[in-house]
Coordinates of C-alpha atoms in Angstrom, one line a residue:
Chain S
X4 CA 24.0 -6.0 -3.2
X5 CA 20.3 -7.3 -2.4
X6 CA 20.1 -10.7 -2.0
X7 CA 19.2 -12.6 -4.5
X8 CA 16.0 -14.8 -4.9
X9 CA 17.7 -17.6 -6.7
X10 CA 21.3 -17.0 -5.7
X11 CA 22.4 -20.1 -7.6
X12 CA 20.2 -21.1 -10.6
X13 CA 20.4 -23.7 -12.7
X14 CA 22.1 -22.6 -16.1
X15 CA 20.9 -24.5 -19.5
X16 CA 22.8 -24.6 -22.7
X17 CA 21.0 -23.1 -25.1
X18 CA 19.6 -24.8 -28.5
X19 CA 21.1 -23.8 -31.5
X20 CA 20.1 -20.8 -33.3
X21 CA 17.6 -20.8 -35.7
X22 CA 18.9 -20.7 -38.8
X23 CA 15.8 -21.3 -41.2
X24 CA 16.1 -22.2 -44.9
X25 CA 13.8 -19.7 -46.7
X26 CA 11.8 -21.4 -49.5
X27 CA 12.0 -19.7 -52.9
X28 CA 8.4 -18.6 -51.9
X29 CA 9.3 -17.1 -48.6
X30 CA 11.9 -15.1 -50.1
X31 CA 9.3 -13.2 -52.2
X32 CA 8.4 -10.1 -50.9
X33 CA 4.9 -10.3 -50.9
X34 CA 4.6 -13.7 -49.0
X35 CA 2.9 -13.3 -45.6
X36 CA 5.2 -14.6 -43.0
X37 CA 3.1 -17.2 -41.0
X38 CA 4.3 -17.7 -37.2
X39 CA 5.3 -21.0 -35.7
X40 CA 6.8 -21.3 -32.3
X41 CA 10.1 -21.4 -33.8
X42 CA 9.5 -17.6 -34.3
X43 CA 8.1 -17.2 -31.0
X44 CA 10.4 -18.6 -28.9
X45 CA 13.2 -17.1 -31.3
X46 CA 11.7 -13.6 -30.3
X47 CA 11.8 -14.1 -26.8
X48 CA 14.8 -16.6 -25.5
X49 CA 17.4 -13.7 -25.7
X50 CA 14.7 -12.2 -23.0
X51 CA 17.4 -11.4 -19.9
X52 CA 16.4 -12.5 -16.5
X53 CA 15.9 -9.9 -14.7
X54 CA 18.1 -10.7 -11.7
X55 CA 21.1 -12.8 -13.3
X56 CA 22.8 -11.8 -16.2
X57 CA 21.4 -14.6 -17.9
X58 CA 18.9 -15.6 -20.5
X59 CA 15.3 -16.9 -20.4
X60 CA 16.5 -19.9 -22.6
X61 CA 19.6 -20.4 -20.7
X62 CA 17.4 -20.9 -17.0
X63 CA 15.3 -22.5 -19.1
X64 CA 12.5 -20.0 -18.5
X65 CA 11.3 -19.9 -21.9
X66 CA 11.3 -23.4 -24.0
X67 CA 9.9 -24.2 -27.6
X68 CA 8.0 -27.1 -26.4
X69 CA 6.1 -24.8 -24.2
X70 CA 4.8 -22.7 -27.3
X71 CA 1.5 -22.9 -29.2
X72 CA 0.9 -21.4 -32.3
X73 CA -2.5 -21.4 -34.2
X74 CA -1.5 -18.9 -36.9
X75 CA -5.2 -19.8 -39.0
X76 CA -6.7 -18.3 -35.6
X77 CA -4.3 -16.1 -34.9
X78 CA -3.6 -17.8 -31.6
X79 CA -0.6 -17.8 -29.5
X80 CA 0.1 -19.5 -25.8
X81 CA 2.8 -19.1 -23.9
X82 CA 4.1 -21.0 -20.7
X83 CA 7.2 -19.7 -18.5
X84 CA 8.9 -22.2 -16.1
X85 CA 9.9 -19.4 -13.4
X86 CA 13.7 -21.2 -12.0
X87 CA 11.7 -21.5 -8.0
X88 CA 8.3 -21.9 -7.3
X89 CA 8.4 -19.1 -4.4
X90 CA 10.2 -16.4 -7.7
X91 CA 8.3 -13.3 -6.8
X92 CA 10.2 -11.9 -10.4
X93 CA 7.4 -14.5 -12.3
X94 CA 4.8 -11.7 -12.7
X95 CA 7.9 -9.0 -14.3
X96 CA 9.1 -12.2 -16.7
X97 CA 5.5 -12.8 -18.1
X98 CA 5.0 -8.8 -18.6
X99 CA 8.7 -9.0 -20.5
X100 CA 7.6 -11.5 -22.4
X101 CA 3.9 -9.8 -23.2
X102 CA 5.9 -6.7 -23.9
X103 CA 8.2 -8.3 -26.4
X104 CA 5.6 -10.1 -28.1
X105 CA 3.1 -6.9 -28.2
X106 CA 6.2 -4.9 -29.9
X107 CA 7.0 -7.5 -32.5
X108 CA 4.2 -9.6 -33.7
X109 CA 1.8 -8.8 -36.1
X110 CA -1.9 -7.4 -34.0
X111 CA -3.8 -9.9 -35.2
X112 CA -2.4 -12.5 -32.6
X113 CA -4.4 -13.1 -29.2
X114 CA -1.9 -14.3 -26.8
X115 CA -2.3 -16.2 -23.2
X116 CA 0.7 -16.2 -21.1
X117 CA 0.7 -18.4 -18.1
X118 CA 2.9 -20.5 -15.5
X119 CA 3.4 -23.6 -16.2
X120 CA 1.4 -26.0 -14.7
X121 CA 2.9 -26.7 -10.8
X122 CA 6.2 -24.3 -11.3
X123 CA 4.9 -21.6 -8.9
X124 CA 2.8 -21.5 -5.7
X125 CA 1.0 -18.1 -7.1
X126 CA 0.2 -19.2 -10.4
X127 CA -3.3 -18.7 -10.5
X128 CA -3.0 -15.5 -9.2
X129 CA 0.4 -14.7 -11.7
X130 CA -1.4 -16.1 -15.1
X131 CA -5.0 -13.7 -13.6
X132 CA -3.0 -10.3 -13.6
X133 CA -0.5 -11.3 -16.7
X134 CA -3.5 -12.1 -19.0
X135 CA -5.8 -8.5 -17.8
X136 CA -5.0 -6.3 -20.8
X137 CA -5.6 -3.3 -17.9
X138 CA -2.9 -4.3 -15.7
X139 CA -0.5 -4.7 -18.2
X140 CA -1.6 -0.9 -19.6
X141 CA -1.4 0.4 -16.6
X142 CA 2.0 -1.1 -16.1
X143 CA 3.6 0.0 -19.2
X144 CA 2.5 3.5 -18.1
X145 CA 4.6 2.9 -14.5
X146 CA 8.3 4.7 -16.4
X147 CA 10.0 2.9 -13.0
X148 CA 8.5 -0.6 -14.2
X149 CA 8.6 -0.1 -18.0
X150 CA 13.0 0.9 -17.2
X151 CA 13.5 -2.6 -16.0
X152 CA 11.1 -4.1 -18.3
X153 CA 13.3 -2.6 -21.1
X154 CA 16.6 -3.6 -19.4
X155 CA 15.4 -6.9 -19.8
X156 CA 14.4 -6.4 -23.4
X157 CA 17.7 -4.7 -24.3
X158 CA 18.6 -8.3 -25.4
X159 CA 16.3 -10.1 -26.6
X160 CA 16.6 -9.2 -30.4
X161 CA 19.9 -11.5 -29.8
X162 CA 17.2 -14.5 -31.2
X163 CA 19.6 -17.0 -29.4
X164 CA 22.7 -16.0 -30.6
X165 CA 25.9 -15.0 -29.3
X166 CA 26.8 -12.0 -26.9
X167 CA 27.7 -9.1 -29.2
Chain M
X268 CA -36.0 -11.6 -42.0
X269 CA -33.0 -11.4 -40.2
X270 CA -31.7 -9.0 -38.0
X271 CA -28.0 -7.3 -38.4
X272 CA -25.6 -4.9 -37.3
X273 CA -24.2 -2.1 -39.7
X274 CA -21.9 0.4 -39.7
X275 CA -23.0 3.9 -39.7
X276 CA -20.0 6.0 -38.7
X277 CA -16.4 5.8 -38.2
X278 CA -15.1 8.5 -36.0
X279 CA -11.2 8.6 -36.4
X280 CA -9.1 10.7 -33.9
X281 CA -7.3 9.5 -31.0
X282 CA -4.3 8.6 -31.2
X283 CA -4.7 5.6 -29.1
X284 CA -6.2 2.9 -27.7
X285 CA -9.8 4.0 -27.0
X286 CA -11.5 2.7 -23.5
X287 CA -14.8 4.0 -23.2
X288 CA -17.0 5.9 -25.1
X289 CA -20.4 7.5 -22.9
X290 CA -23.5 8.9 -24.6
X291 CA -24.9 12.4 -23.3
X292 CA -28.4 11.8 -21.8
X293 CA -30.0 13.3 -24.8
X294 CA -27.9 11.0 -26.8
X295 CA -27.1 14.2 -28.4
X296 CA -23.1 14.2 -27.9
X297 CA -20.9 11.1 -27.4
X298 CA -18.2 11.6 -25.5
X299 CA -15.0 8.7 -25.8
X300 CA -11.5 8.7 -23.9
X301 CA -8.6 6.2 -23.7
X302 CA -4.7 5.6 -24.1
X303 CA -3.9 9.0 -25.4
X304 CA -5.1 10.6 -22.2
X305 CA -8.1 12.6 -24.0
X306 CA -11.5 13.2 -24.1
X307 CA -13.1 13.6 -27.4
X308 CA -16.8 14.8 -27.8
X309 CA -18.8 13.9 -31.0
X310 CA -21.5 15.1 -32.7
X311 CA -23.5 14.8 -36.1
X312 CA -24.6 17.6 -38.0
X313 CA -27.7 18.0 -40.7
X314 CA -25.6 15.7 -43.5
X315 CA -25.5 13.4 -40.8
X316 CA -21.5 13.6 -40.7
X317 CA -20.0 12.7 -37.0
X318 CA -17.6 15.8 -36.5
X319 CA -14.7 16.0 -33.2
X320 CA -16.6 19.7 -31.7
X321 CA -14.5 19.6 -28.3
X322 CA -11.1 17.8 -27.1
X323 CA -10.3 18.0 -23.7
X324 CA -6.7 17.5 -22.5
X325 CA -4.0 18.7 -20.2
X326 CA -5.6 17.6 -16.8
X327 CA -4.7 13.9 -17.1
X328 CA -1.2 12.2 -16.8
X329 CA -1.9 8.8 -17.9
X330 CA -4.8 6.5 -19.3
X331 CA -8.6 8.1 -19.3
X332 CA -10.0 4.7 -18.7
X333 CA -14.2 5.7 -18.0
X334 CA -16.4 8.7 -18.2
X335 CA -20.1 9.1 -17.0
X336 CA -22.0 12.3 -18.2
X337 CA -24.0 14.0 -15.2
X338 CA -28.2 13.9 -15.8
X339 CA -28.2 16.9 -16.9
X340 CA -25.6 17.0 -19.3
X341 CA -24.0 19.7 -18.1
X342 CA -20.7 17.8 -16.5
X343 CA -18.8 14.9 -17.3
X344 CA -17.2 12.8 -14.8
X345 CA -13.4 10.7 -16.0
X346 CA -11.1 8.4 -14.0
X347 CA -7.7 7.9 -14.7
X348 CA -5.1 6.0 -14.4
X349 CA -3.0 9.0 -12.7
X350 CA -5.3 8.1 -10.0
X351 CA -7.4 11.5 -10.3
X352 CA -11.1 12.2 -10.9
X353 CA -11.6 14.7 -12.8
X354 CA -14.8 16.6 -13.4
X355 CA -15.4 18.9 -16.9
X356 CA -18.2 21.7 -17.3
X357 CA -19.2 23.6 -20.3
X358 CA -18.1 26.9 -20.5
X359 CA -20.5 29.8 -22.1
X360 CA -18.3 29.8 -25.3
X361 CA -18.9 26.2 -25.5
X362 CA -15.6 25.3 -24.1
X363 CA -15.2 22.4 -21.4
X364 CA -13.0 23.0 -18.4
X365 CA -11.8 21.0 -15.5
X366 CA -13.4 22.4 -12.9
X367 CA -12.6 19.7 -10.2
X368 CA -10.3 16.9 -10.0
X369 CA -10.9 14.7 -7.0
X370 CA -8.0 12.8 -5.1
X371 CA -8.0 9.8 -3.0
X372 CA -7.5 6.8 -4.8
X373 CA -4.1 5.4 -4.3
X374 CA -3.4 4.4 -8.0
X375 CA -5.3 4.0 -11.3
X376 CA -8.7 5.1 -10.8
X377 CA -11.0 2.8 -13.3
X378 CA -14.3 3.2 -13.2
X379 CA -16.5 6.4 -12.4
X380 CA -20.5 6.5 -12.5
X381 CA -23.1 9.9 -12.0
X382 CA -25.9 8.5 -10.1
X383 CA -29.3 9.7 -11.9
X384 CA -30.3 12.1 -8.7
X385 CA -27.5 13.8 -9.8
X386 CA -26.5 14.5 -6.2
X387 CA -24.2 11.2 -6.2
X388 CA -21.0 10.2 -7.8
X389 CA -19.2 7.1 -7.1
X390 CA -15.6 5.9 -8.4
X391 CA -13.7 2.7 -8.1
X392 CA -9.7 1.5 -8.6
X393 CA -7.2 -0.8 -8.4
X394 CA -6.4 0.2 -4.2
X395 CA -10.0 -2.1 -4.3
X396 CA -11.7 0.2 -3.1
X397 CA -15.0 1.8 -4.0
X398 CA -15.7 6.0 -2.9
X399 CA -19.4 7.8 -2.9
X400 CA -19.1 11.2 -3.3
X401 CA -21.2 14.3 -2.6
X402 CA -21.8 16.7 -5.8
X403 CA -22.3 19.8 -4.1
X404 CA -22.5 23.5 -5.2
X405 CA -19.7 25.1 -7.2
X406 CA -18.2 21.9 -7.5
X407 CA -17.4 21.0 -4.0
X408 CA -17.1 17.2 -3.9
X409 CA -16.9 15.3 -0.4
X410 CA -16.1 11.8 0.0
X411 CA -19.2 10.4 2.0
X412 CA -18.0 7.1 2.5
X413 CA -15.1 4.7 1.3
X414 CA -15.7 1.5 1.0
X415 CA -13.4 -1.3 1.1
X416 CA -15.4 -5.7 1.0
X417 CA -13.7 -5.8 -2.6
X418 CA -10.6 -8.2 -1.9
X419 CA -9.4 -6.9 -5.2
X420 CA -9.5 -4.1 -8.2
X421 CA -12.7 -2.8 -8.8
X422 CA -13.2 -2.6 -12.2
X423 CA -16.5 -1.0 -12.5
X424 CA -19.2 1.0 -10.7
X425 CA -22.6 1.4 -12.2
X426 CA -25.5 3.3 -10.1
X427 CA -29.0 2.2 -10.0
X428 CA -31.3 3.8 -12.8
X429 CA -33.6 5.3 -10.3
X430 CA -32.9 4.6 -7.0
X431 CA -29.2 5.3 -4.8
X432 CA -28.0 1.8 -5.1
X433 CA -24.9 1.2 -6.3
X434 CA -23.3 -2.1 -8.3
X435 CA -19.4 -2.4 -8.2
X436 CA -18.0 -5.5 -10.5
X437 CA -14.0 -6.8 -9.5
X438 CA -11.0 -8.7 -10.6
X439 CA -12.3 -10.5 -7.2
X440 CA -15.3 -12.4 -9.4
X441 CA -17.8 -10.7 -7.4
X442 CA -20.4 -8.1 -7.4
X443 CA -21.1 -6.3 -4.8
X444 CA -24.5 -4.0 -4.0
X445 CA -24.4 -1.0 -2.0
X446 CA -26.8 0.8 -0.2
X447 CA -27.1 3.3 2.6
X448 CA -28.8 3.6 5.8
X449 CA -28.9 6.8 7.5
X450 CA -25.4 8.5 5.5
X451 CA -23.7 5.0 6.3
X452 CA -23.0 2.8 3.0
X453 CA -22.9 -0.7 3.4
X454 CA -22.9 -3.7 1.2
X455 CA -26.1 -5.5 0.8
X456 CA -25.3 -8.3 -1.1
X457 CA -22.5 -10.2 -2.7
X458 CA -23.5 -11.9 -6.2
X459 CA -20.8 -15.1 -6.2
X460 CA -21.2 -17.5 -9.6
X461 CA -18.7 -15.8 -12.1
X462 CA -15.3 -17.7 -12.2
X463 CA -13.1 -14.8 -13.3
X464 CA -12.9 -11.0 -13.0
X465 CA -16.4 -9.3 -13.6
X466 CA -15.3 -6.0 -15.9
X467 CA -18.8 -4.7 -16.8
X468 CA -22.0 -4.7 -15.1
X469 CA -25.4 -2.8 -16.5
X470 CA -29.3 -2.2 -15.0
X471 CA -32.3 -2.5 -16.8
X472 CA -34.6 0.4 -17.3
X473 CA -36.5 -0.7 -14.0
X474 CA -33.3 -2.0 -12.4
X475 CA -34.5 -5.2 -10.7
X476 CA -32.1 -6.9 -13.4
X477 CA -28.6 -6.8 -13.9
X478 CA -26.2 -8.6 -15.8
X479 CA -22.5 -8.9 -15.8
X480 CA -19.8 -9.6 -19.0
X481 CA -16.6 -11.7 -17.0
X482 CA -13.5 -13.0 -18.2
X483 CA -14.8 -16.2 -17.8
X484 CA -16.6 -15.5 -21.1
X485 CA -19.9 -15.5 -19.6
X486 CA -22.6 -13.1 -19.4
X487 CA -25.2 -13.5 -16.2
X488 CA -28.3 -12.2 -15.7
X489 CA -29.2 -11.3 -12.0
X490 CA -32.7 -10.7 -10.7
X491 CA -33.5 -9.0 -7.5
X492 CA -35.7 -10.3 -5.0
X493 CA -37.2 -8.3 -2.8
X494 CA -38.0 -10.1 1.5
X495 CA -41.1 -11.6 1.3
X496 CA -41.2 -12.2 -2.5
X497 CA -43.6 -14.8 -3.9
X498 CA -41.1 -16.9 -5.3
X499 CA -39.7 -18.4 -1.7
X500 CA -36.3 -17.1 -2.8
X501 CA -34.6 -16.6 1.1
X502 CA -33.8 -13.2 2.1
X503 CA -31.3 -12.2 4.7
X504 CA -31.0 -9.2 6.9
X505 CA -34.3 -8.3 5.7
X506 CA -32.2 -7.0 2.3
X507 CA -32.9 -8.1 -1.0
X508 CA -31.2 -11.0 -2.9
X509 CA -29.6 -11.0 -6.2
X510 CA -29.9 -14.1 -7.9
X511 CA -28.7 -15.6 -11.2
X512 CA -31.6 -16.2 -13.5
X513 CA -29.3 -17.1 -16.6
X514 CA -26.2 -17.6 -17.6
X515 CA -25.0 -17.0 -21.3
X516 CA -21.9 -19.0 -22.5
X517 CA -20.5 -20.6 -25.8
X518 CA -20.8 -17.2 -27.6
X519 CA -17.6 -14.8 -26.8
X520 CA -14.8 -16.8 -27.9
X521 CA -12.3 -14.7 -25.3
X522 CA -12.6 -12.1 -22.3
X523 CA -15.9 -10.0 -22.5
X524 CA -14.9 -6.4 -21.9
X525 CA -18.6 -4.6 -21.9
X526 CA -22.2 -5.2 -21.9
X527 CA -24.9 -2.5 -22.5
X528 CA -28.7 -2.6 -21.8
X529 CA -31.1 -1.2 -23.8
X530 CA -33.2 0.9 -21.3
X531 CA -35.3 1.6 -24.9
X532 CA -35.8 -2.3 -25.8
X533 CA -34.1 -4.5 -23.3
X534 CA -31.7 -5.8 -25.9
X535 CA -28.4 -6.6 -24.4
X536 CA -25.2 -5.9 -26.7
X537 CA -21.9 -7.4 -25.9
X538 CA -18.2 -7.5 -26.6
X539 CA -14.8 -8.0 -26.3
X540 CA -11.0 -9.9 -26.9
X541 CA -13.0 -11.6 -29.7
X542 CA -13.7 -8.8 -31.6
X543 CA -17.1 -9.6 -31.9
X544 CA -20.2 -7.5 -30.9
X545 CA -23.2 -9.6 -30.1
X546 CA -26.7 -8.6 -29.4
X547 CA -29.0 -11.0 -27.0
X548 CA -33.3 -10.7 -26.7
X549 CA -35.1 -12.4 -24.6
X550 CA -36.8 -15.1 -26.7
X551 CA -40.4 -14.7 -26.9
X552 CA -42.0 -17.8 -25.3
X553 CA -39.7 -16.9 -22.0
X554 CA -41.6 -13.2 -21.9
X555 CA -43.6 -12.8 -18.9
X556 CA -44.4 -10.2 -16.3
X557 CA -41.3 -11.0 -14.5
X558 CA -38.1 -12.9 -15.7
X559 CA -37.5 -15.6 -14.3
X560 CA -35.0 -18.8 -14.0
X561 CA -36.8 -19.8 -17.0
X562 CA -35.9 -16.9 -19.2
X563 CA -33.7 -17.4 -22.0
X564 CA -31.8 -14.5 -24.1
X565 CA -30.5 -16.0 -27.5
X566 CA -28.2 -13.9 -29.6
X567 CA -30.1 -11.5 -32.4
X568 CA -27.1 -10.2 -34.5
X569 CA -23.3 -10.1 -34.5
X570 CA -20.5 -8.6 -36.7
X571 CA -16.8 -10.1 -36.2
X572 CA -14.1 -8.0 -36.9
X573 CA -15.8 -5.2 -35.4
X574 CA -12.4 -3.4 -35.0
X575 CA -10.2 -5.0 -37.2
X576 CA -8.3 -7.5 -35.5
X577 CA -8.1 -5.9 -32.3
X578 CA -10.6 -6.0 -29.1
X579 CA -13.7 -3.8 -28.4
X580 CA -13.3 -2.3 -25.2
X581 CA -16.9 -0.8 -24.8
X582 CA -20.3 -1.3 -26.1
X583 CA -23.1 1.7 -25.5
X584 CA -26.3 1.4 -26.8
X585 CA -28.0 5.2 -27.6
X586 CA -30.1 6.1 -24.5
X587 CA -33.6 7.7 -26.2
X588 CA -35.9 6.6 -28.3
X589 CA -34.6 8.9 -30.7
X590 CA -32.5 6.0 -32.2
X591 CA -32.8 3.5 -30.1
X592 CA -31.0 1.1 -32.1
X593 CA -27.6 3.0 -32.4
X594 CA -24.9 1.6 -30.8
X595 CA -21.5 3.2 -29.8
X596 CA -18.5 1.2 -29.7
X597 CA -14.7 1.6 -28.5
X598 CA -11.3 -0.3 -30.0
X599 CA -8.0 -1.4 -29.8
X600 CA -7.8 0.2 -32.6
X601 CA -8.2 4.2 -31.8
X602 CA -11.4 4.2 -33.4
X603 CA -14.8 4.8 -32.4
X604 CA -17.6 3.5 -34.5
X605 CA -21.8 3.3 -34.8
X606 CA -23.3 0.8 -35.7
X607 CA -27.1 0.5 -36.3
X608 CA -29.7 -2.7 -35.8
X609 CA -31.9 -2.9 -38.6
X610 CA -33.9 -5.9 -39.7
X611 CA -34.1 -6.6 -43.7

């Protein structure tokens, strides 16, 4: 087995699960679901890591508090807490997080995915090649890199709750 | 009166993303090409209806991301992601074929320019490096010189309206200007200023301008001042220096993907991650012979939503004075549209 980068992370329990009281006027079929970061971070927590068997919510990758959403603007940011500063996985996390969020939100939103502020000693360069809409084509073109991103995306429609 | 952008045409067909679209010299085809690894060529007929006449597929594994037309309209020139140049001639029947596909870049080949001697053609990728080819006879391409300052992706090469002189933009925030000297290409200058990747560059008709669209949501103009020039600007090496004359910010709201310059009118139209197309002139009391640090460009026109919600990827303004104020533009959303400046 390779050795790990973070061989012994630190393991988070994770929030409860969303369970959202629809208002008489969200449960009309017409109504336009508007985003918060609720939504957000319930479509990407269940996100696996992609070296421990673990989810971005439970390394505490991926937190609500770190989510922004200007639904009028159709405006979303994002910011991961990679679990070392040195975790050369940061740039495959932010692309499985763009990934999730490209294949499940409406087009309209614009969304910034960055480091979070003093969490890794690339980050300007991480948050640069996350945020070029060319990289991450090309990428998703690469069937090696687009295997694992999906590996990690095989559970992420979990929303936070339990192993199934 | 007031000056706007409308629609004329909606040219729906690819199945994809679309990256670039690329008028034919005569502005009498436009070719486009993107995500769903074809090149589509467009024409209008007498009713003034925009039909598909050619697709060309089958060469290209991945992403068509550019295309350049030869001078003569005869060729076009793509770069794709599968690394590859490839290089498409008209058949008798009216047919294209690849007739050439050019290999050398280690990965996704991005950007790909026909220099207007026709004898040139230069290409640029993500291995950050930039190559100048030889067009020779029966489509014998040699690599003349690979050439490697960029410290990152090059995201665009864009020749020199008249003269061999090449720009290349980069995810490295600079611009670099090549030049040769005796079949040896060199870089002549380095433009520094922009604060994130530089994705489209563009000449003007006489090609002592230049400005660049960043993701630093800036557009900058460059001038080019020659040794010895009146202004006391300080040359080195006895090359020109490029120098930003004006910088236009507080418009694009996101990333600007592309900027075209009229060579017809000297407008400059923009776009990008904001959706919006804009359209800069120089303002009149800043006209003189030569621009200058005092020149100012303010913004003419715009339409938001140009594609829907999703980004323009290019911007081309129509190349003759045939109708000068068409303009071609490239989406998110698969489409290609022309739009047309008109005053009212």
């Amino acid at each position: 087995m390779p050795e790990l980068i973070n061989a012994n992370p630190t393991i988070y329990t994770p929030s409860k699960t969303s369970h959202r009281i629809l208002t008489e006027k969200e449960e009309q079929e017409e109504f336009e679901d508007i985003i918060d970061s609720q939504e957000v971070f319930d479509l990407i927590r269940s996100i696996s890591d992609p070296e421990h068997p673990l989810t971005l919510e439970e390394l505490n990758v991926a937190q609500l508090d770190h989510i922004k959403v200007d639904d009028a603007n159709a405006y979303i940011s994002i910011e991961f807490t990679p679990t070392i500063p040195h975790c050369s996985m940061a740039t495959l996390i932010g692309l499985c997080i763009r990934v999730r969020l490209l294949q499940s939100l409406p087009e309209r939103f614009k969304v910034d995915i960055m480091v979070r502020k003093g969490t890794h000693q690339s980050e300007q360069a991480v948050n640069k090649q996350l945020n070029d809409k060319e990289r991450v084509a090309a990428a998703l073109e690469n069937n090696h890199l687009l295997e694992v991103v999906n590996q990690c995306l095989s559970t992420a429609h979990r929303r936070g709750n339990a192993r199934r | 009166m007031t000056t706007r952008l409308y629609q004329i045409a909606e040219l729906k067909g690819h199945t994809d993303r679309v990256w670039s679209v690329a008028w034919s010299p005569t502005g009498n085809v436009l070719a486009s090409c993107g995500g769903d690894k074809t090149i589509r060529l467009w024409v209008s007929n007498s009713d003034n209806e925009w039909i598909c006449t050619n697709v060309l597929e089958g060469t290209h594994k991945r992403t068509i991301r550019s295309i350049s037309w030869s001078p003569n309209g005869r060729q076009l020139a793509t770069a794709s992601f599968d690394s590859l140049v490839g290089i498409w001639e008209q058949e008798e029947g009216g047919d294209y074929e690849c007739v050439a596909t050019l290999e050398g870049h280690e990965n996704e080949a991005k950007s790909v320019s026909w220099a207007k001697s026709g004898t040139l053609l230069a290409t640029c990728g993500r291995d950050k490096s930039v190559w100048i080819w030889e067009v020779g006879t029966d489509n014998d391409f040699e690599c003349l010189s690979v050439l490697q300052d960029h410290t990152q992706d090059v995201k665009m090469v864009m020749w020199h309206p008249t003269k061999e002189i090449l720009a290349s933009a980069s995810y490295d925030d600079t611009i670099k200007i090549w030049k040769e000297n005796d079949d040896d290409w060199y870089c002549s200058d380095t433009l520094e200023g922009h604060e994130s990747t530089i994705w489209a560059i563009d000449f003007d008709k006489t090609g002592e301008y230049l400005v660049s669209a960043s993701d630093d949501k800036s557009l900058k103009l460059w001038r080019c001042y020659p040794p010895e020039n009146r202004e006391g600007i300080i040359t080195d090496r006895n090359e020109p220096k490029w120098k930003c004359i004006c910088t236009l910010s507080g418009y694009h709201q996101r990333c600007i993907y592309t900027v075209s310059w009229s060579k017809v009118h000297g407008r400059i139209a923009s776009s990008g991650g904001d959706n919006t197309i804009r359209v800069f002139e120089q303002e009149e009391s800043t006209i003189s012979s030569n621009m200058t640090d005092k020149t100012n460009f303010s913004m003419i026109a715009s339409v938001t939503s140009a594609h829907g919600v999703v980004d323009v990827n290019c911007v081309q303004w129509y190349p003759t004075e045939k109708h000068p104020n068409w303009l071609a533009t490239a989406g998110d959303d698969g489409i290609v549209r022309i739009w047309q400046l008109a005053e009212d």
